[in-house]
Coordinates of C-alpha atoms in Angstrom, one line a residue:
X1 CA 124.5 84.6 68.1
X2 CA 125.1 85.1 71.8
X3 CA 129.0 85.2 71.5
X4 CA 128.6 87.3 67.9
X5 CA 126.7 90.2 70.8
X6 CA 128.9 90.0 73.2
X7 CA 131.6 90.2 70.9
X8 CA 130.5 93.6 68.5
X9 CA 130.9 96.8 69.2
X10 CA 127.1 98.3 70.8
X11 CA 126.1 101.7 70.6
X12 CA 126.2 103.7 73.8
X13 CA 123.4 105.0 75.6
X14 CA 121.3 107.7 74.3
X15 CA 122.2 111.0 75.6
X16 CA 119.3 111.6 78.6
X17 CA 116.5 114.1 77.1
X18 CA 116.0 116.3 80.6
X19 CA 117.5 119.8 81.1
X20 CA 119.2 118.3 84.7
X21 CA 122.4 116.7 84.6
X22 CA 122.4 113.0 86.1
X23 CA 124.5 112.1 89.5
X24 CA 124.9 108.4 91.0
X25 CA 125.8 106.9 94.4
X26 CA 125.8 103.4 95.6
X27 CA 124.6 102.5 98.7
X28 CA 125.2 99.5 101.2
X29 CA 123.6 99.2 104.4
X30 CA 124.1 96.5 106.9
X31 CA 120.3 95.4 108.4
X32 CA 121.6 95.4 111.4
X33 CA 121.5 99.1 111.4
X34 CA 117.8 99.7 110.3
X35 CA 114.4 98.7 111.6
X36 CA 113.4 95.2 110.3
X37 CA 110.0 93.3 110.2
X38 CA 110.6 89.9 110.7
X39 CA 113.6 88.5 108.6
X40 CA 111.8 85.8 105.6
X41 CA 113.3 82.2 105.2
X42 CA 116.1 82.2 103.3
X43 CA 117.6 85.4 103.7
X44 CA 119.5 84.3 107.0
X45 CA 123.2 85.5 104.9
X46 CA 121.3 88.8 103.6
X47 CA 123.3 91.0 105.6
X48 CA 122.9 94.2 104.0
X49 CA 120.4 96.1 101.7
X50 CA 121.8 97.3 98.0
X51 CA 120.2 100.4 95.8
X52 CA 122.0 102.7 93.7
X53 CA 120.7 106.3 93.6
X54 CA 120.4 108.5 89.7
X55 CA 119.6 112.3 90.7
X56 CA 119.2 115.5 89.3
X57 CA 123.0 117.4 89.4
X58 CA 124.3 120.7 89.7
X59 CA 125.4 122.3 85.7
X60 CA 128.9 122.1 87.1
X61 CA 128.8 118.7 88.2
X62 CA 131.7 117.0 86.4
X63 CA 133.5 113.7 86.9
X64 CA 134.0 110.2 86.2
X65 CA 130.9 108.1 84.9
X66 CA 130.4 104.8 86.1
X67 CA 130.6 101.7 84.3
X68 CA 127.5 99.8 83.3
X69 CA 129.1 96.4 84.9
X70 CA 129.0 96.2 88.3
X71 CA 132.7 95.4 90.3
X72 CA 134.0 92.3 90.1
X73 CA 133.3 92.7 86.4
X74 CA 134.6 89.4 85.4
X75 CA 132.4 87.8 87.3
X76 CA 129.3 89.5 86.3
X77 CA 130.2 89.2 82.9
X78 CA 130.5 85.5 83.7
X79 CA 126.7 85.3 85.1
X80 CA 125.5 87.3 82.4
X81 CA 126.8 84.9 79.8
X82 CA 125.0 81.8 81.9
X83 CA 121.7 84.1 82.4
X84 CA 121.9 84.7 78.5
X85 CA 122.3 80.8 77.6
X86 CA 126.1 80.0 77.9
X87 CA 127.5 76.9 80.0
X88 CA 129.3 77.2 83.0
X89 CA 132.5 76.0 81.6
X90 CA 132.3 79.0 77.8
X91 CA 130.9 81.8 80.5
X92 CA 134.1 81.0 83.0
X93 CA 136.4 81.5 79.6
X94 CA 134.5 84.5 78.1
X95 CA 134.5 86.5 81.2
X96 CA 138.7 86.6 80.9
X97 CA 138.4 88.1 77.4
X98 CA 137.9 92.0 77.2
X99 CA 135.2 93.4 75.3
X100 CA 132.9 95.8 75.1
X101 CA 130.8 95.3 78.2
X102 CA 134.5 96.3 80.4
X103 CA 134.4 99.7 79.0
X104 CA 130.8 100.8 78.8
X105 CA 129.6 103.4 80.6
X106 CA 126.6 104.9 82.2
X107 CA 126.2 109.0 81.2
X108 CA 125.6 109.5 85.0
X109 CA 128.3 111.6 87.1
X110 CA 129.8 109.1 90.5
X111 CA 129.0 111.0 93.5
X112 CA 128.1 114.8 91.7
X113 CA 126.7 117.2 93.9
X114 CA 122.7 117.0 94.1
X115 CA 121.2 120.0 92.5
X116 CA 118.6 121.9 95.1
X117 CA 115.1 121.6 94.3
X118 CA 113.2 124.6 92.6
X119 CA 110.9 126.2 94.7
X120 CA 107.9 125.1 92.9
X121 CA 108.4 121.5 93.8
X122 CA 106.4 120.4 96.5
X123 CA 108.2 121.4 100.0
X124 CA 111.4 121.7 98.4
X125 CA 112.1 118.3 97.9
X126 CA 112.4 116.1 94.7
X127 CA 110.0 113.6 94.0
X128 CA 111.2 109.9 94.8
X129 CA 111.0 106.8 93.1
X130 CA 111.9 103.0 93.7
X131 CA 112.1 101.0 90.9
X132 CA 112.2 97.3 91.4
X133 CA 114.1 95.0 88.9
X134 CA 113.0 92.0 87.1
X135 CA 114.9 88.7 86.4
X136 CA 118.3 88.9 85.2
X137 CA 118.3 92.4 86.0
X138 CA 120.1 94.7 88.9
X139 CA 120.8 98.4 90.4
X140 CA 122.2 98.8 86.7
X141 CA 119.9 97.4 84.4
X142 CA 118.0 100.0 84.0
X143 CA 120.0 102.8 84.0
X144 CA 118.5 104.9 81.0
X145 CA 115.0 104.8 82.5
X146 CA 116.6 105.6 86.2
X147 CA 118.7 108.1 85.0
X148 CA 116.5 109.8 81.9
X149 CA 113.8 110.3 84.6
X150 CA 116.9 111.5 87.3
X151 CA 117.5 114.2 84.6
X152 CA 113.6 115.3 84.4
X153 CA 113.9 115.8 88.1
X154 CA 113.1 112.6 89.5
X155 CA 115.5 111.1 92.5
X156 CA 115.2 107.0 91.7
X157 CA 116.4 104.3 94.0
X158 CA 117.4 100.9 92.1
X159 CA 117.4 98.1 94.8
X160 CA 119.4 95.2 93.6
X161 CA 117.4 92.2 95.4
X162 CA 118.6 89.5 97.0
X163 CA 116.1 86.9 96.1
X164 CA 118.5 85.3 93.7
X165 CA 116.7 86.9 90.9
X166 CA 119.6 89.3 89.9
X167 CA 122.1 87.2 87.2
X168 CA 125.0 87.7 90.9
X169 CA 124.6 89.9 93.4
X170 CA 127.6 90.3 95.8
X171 CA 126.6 90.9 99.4
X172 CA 129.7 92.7 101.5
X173 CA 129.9 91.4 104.8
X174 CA 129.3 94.3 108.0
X175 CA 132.1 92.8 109.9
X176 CA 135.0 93.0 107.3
X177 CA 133.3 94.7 104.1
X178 CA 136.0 93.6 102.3
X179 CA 134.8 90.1 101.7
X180 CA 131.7 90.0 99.4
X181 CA 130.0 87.0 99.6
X182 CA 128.4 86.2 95.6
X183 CA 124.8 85.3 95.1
X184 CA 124.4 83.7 92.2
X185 CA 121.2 83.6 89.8
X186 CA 118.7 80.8 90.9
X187 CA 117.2 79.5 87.6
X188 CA 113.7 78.6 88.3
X189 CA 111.0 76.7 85.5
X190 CA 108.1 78.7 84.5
X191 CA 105.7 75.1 85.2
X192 CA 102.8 76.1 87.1
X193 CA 103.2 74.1 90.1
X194 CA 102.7 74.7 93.5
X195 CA 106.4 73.7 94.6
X196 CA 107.2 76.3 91.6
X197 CA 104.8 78.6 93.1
X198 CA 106.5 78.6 96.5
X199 CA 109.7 79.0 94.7
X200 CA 108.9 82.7 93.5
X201 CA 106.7 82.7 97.3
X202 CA 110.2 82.4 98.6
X203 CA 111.6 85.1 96.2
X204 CA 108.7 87.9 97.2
X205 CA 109.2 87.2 100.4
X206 CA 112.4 88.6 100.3
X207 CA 112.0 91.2 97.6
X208 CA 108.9 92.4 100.0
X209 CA 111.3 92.7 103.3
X210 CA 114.2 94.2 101.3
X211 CA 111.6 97.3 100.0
X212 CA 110.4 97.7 103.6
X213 CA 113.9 98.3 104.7
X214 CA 115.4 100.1 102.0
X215 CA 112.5 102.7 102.8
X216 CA 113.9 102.7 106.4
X217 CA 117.1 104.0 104.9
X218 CA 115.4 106.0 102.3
X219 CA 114.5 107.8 105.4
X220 CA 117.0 107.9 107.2
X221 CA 119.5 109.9 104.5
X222 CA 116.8 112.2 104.2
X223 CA 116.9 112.8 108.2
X224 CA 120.9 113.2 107.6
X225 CA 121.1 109.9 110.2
X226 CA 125.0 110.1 110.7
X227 CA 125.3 106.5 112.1
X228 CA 123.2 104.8 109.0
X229 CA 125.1 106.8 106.6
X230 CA 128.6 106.0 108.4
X231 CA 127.5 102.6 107.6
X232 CA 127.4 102.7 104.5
X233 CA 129.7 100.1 103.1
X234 CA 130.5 100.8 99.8
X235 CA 133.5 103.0 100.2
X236 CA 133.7 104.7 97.3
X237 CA 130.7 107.0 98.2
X238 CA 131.6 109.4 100.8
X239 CA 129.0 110.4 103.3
X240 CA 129.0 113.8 102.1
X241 CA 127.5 112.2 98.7
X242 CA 124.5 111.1 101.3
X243 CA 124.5 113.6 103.6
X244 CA 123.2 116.4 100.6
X245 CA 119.8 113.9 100.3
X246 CA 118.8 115.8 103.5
X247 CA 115.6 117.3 103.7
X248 CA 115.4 116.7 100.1
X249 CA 113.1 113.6 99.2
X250 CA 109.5 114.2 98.7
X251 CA 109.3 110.9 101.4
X252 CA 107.8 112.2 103.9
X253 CA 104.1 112.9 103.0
X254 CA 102.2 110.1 103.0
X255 CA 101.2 109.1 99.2
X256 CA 104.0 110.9 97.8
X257 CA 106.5 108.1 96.6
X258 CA 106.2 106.9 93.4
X259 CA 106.7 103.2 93.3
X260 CA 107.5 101.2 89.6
X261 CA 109.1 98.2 88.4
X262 CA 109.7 96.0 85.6
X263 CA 108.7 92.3 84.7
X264 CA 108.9 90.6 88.2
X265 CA 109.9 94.2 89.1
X266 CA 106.2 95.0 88.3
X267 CA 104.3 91.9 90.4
X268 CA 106.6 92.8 93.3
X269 CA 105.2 96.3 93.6
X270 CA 101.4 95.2 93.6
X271 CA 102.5 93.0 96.1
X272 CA 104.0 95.0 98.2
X273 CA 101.7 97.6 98.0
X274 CA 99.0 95.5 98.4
X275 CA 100.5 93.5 101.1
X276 CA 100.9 97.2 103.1
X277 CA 98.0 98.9 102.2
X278 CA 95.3 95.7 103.1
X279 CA 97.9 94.4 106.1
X280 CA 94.3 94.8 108.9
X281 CA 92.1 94.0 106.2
X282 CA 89.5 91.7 107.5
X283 CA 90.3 89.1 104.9
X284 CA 93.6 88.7 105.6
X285 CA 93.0 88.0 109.8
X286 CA 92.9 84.6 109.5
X287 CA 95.3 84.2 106.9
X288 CA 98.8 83.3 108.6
X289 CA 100.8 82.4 105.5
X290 CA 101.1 86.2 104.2
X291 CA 104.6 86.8 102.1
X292 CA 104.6 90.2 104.0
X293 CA 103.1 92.1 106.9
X294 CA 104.6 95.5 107.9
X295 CA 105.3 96.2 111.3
X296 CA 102.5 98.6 113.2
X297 CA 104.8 101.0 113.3
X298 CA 106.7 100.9 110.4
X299 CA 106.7 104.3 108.1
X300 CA 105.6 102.7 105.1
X301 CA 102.2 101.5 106.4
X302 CA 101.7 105.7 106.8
X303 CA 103.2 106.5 103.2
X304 CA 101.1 103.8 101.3
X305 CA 97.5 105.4 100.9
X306 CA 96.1 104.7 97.6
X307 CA 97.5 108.1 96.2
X308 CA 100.7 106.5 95.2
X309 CA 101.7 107.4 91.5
X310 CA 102.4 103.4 90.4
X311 CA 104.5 102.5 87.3
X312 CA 104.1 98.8 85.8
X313 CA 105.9 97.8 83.1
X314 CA 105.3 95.0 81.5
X315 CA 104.5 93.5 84.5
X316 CA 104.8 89.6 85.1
X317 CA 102.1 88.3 86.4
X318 CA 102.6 84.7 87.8
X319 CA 104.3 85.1 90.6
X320 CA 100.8 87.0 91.6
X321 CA 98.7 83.9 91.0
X322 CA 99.9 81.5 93.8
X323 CA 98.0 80.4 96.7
X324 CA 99.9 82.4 99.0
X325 CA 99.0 85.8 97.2
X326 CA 95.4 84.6 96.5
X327 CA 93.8 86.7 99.3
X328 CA 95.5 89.9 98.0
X329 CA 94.7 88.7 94.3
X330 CA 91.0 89.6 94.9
X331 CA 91.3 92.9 96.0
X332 CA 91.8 95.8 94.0
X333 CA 95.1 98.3 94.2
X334 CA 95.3 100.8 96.9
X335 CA 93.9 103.6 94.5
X336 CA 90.3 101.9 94.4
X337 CA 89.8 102.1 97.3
X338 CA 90.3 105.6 98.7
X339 CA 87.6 107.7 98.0
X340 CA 87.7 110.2 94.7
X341 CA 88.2 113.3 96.8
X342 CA 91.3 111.9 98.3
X343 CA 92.4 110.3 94.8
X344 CA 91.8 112.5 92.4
X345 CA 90.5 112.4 88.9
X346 CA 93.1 110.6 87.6
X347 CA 94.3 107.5 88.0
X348 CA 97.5 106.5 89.7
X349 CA 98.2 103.7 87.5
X350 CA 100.3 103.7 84.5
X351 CA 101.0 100.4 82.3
X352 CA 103.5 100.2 79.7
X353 CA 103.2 96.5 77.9
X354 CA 106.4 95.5 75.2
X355 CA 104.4 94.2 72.3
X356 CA 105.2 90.4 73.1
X357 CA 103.2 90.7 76.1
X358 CA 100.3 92.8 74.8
X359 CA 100.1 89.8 72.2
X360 CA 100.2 87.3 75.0
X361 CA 96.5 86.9 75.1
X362 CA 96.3 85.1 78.4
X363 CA 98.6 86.9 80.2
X364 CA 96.9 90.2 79.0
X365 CA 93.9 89.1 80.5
X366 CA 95.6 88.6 83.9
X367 CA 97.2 91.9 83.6
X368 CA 93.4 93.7 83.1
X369 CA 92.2 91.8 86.0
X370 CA 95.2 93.0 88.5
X371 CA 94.6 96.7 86.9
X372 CA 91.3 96.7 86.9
X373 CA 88.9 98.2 89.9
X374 CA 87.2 94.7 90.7
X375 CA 89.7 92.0 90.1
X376 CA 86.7 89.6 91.0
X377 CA 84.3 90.7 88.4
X378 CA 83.3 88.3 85.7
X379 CA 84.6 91.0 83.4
X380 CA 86.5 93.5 84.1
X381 CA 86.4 96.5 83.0
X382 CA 85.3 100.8 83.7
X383 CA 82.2 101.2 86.4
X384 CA 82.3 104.5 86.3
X385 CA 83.4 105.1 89.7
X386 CA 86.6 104.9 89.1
X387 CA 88.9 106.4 86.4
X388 CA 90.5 103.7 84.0
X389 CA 94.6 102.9 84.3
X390 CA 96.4 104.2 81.9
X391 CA 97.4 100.9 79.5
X392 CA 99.9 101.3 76.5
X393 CA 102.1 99.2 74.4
X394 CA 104.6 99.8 72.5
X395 CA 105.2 98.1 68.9
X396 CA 107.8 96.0 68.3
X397 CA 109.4 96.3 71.3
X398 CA 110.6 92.8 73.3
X399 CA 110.1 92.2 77.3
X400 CA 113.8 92.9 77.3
X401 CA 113.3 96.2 75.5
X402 CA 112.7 98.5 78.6
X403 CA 115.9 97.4 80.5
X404 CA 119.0 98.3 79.2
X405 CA 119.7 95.1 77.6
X406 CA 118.2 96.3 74.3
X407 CA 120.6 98.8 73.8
X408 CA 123.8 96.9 75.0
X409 CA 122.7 94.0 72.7
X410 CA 120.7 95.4 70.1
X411 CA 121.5 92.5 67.6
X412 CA 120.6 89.6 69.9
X413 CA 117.2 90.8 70.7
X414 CA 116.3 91.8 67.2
X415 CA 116.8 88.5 66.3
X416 CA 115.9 86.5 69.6
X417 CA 112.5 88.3 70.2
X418 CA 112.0 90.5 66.7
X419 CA 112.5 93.9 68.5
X420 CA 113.5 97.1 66.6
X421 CA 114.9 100.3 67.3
X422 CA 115.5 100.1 71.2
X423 CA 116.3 103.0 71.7
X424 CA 113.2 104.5 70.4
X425 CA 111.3 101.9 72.5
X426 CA 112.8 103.5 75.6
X427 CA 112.3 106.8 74.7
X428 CA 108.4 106.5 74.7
X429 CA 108.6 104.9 77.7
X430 CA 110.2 107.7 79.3
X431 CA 107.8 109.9 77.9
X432 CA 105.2 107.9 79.2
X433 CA 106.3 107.8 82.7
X434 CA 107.5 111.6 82.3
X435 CA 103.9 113.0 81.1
X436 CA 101.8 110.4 83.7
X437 CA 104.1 111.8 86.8
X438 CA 102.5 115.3 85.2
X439 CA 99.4 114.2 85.2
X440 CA 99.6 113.5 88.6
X441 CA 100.9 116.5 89.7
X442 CA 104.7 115.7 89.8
X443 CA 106.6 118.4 88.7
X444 CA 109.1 117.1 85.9

């Protein structure tokens, strides 16, 4: 079944729904060049941070579009084939034969020029997302939500993480980018076990400094920061692609970037803002074995308030549940804890569950708790006090169903997880995201 999808013709990507055109850029900086909290164990050869950026272009932006599979694609169509079940020794010989995959595209334009921000948005600037990426996944994976929302007027960043959680990453090396150096996918048993626990510990740890930093440089091409952007490794994005993001990223006010994720995309986020938001709560002083503390001075501890729009989908809850996140477990999001004035009527979070995890009694249960206002609480549930998270779910839709993977290999998860019209599926998630970035006041 595996080699019958990667073999057949797949449809290509919807066409996105906004009135904006879409623009891409990939970005490479080296960590030496950005303010760092204290590097984790295990990222000692993570030299650089990776994100690719979907934006709103100008009607005249015209050009090449990129190609869903990251360069070298042989080799990521080899670790896609292991990540999807094949052996070593078929996924070495399938990634020589062309197919499909080689040719398929993404409808964003490479490096188009940004279209300026209508005068109703907020300070002239766009609104800004991050969107973190679950297992298996990277800066491409979920390229029709990225870019769908890019073309409603939303700038997203795609990190691809280093954790060994994307099927290869290739890390360039500062001193000769020439030489990439591949990090392949760590496969990990879902057991729960504390040595499996401080597997995914390790993961987060990472995941958790790579978000600090890529906000650093977030900032920085905002600020038009010639030296970072010089840096900039990947070649084929000239700094002039970087240098228009200046003075044009809602960034800057504190509570204004919208942070979302998929799977263990999801987990990361409530972690990280967690981790930030609580980082002097009395709780944590005693604590020493935190997965992440923020510098005093770094910019995100000022732009994580509790008014952060947050977007969880299908969010993966175990890595949340080990002893080293335990502290942070108990306490609620950011949002429940600002007052109402400050937080509005609404609430900040938005949950979008595939059916197989809505059905996934257990899990679900974990999933209300981490929403939910008191995560302590016998039951959880509304108090009042606080308005409920939006939680949906959509039916017959797969875990896989709102990355790309659906789409690309429509067949496979139809008859792996029972999941039906993909595209569909990620259409109402859009819609989802589109009208709760509304409700908060986004202008989309």
């Amino acid at each position: 079944s595996l080699l019958s999808s990667l073999f057949n013709p797949v449809p290509g990507f919807p066409e996105y729904t906004g009135p904006y055109k879409v623009g891409t850029v990939d970005v490479e900086i080296p960590i030496s060049e950005l303010p760092t909290s204290q590097q984790p164990e295990g990222a000692a050869d993570v030299h650089t941070v990776l994100f690719r950026i979907f934006y709103p272009a100008t009607p005249e932006a015209h050009g090449k579009n990129i190609t869903w599979l990251p360069a070298p694609q042989r080799l990521h169509i080899e670790a896609y084939a292991q990540f999807l079940g094949l052996g070593s020794k078929a996924a070495s010989v399938l990634s020589f034969l062309p197919r499909h995959l080689h040719w398929t595209t993404i409808p964003a334009i490479k490096n188009a020029a940004l279209l300026s921000p209508p005068a109703e948005l907020s300070n002239s600037r766009w609104p800004t997302m991050i969107f973190s990426h679950g297992l298996g996944g990277n800066r491409n994976a979920y390229s029709h939500l990225a870019g769908s929302l890019a073309s409603h007027g939303v700038v997203v960043i795609c990190p691809e993480h280093r954790d060994q959680s994307a099927a290869l990453t290739l890390i360039r090396d500062p001193q000769n980018p020439q030489n990439a150096n591949p990090l392949p996918y760590l496969r990990i048993p879902h057991n729960q076990t504390p040595e499996i626990w401080a597997q995914r510990d390790s993961q987060l740890r990472i995941r958790l400094w790579e978000l600090d930093l890529i906000f650093e440089a977030i900032l920085a091409i905002d600020r038009n920061d010639n030296k970072i952007i010089a840096s900039n490794l990947n070649t084929s994005t000239p700094a002039s692609a970087l240098s228009a993001f200046s003075n044009k990223l809602d960034i800057l006010d504190p509570g204004k970037v919208i942070f979302a994720g998929h799977s263990f995309g999801s987990s990361t986020m409530v972690q990280f803002l967690k981790s930030v938001f609580y980082s002097s709560h009395p709780s944590l002083e005693s604590f020493k074995d935190r997965l992440f503390t923020p510098r005093p001075s770094s910019a995100i501890t000022s732009q994580i308030n509790g008014t952060n729009p947050t977007i969880l989908l299908d969010m993966w809850c175990f890595p949340l549940l080990s002893a080293a996140s335990d502290r942070l477990y108990h306490l609620p999001l950011p949002c429940y804890s600002v007052p109402q004035q400050q937080r509005g009527e609404t609430s900040k979070i938005l949950a979008v569950e595939s059916d197989q995890f809505f059905k996934w009694g257990t899990h679900l249960h974990r999933t209300a708790r981490i929403l939910s206002a008191d995560p302590t609480a016998e039951v959880v549930g509304g108090n009042g006090e606080h308005p409920a998270p939006y939680l949906f779910y959509v039916e017959k839709s797969a875990h896989l169903s709102q990355s790309d993977f659906a789409v690309l290999f429509p067949w496979l998860t139809k008859k792996a997880f029972g999941s039906e019209t993909p595209e569909v599926v990620l259409s109402l998630n859009v819609r989802a995201v589109v009208q709760f970035l509304r409700g908060e006041g986004v202008v989309v």
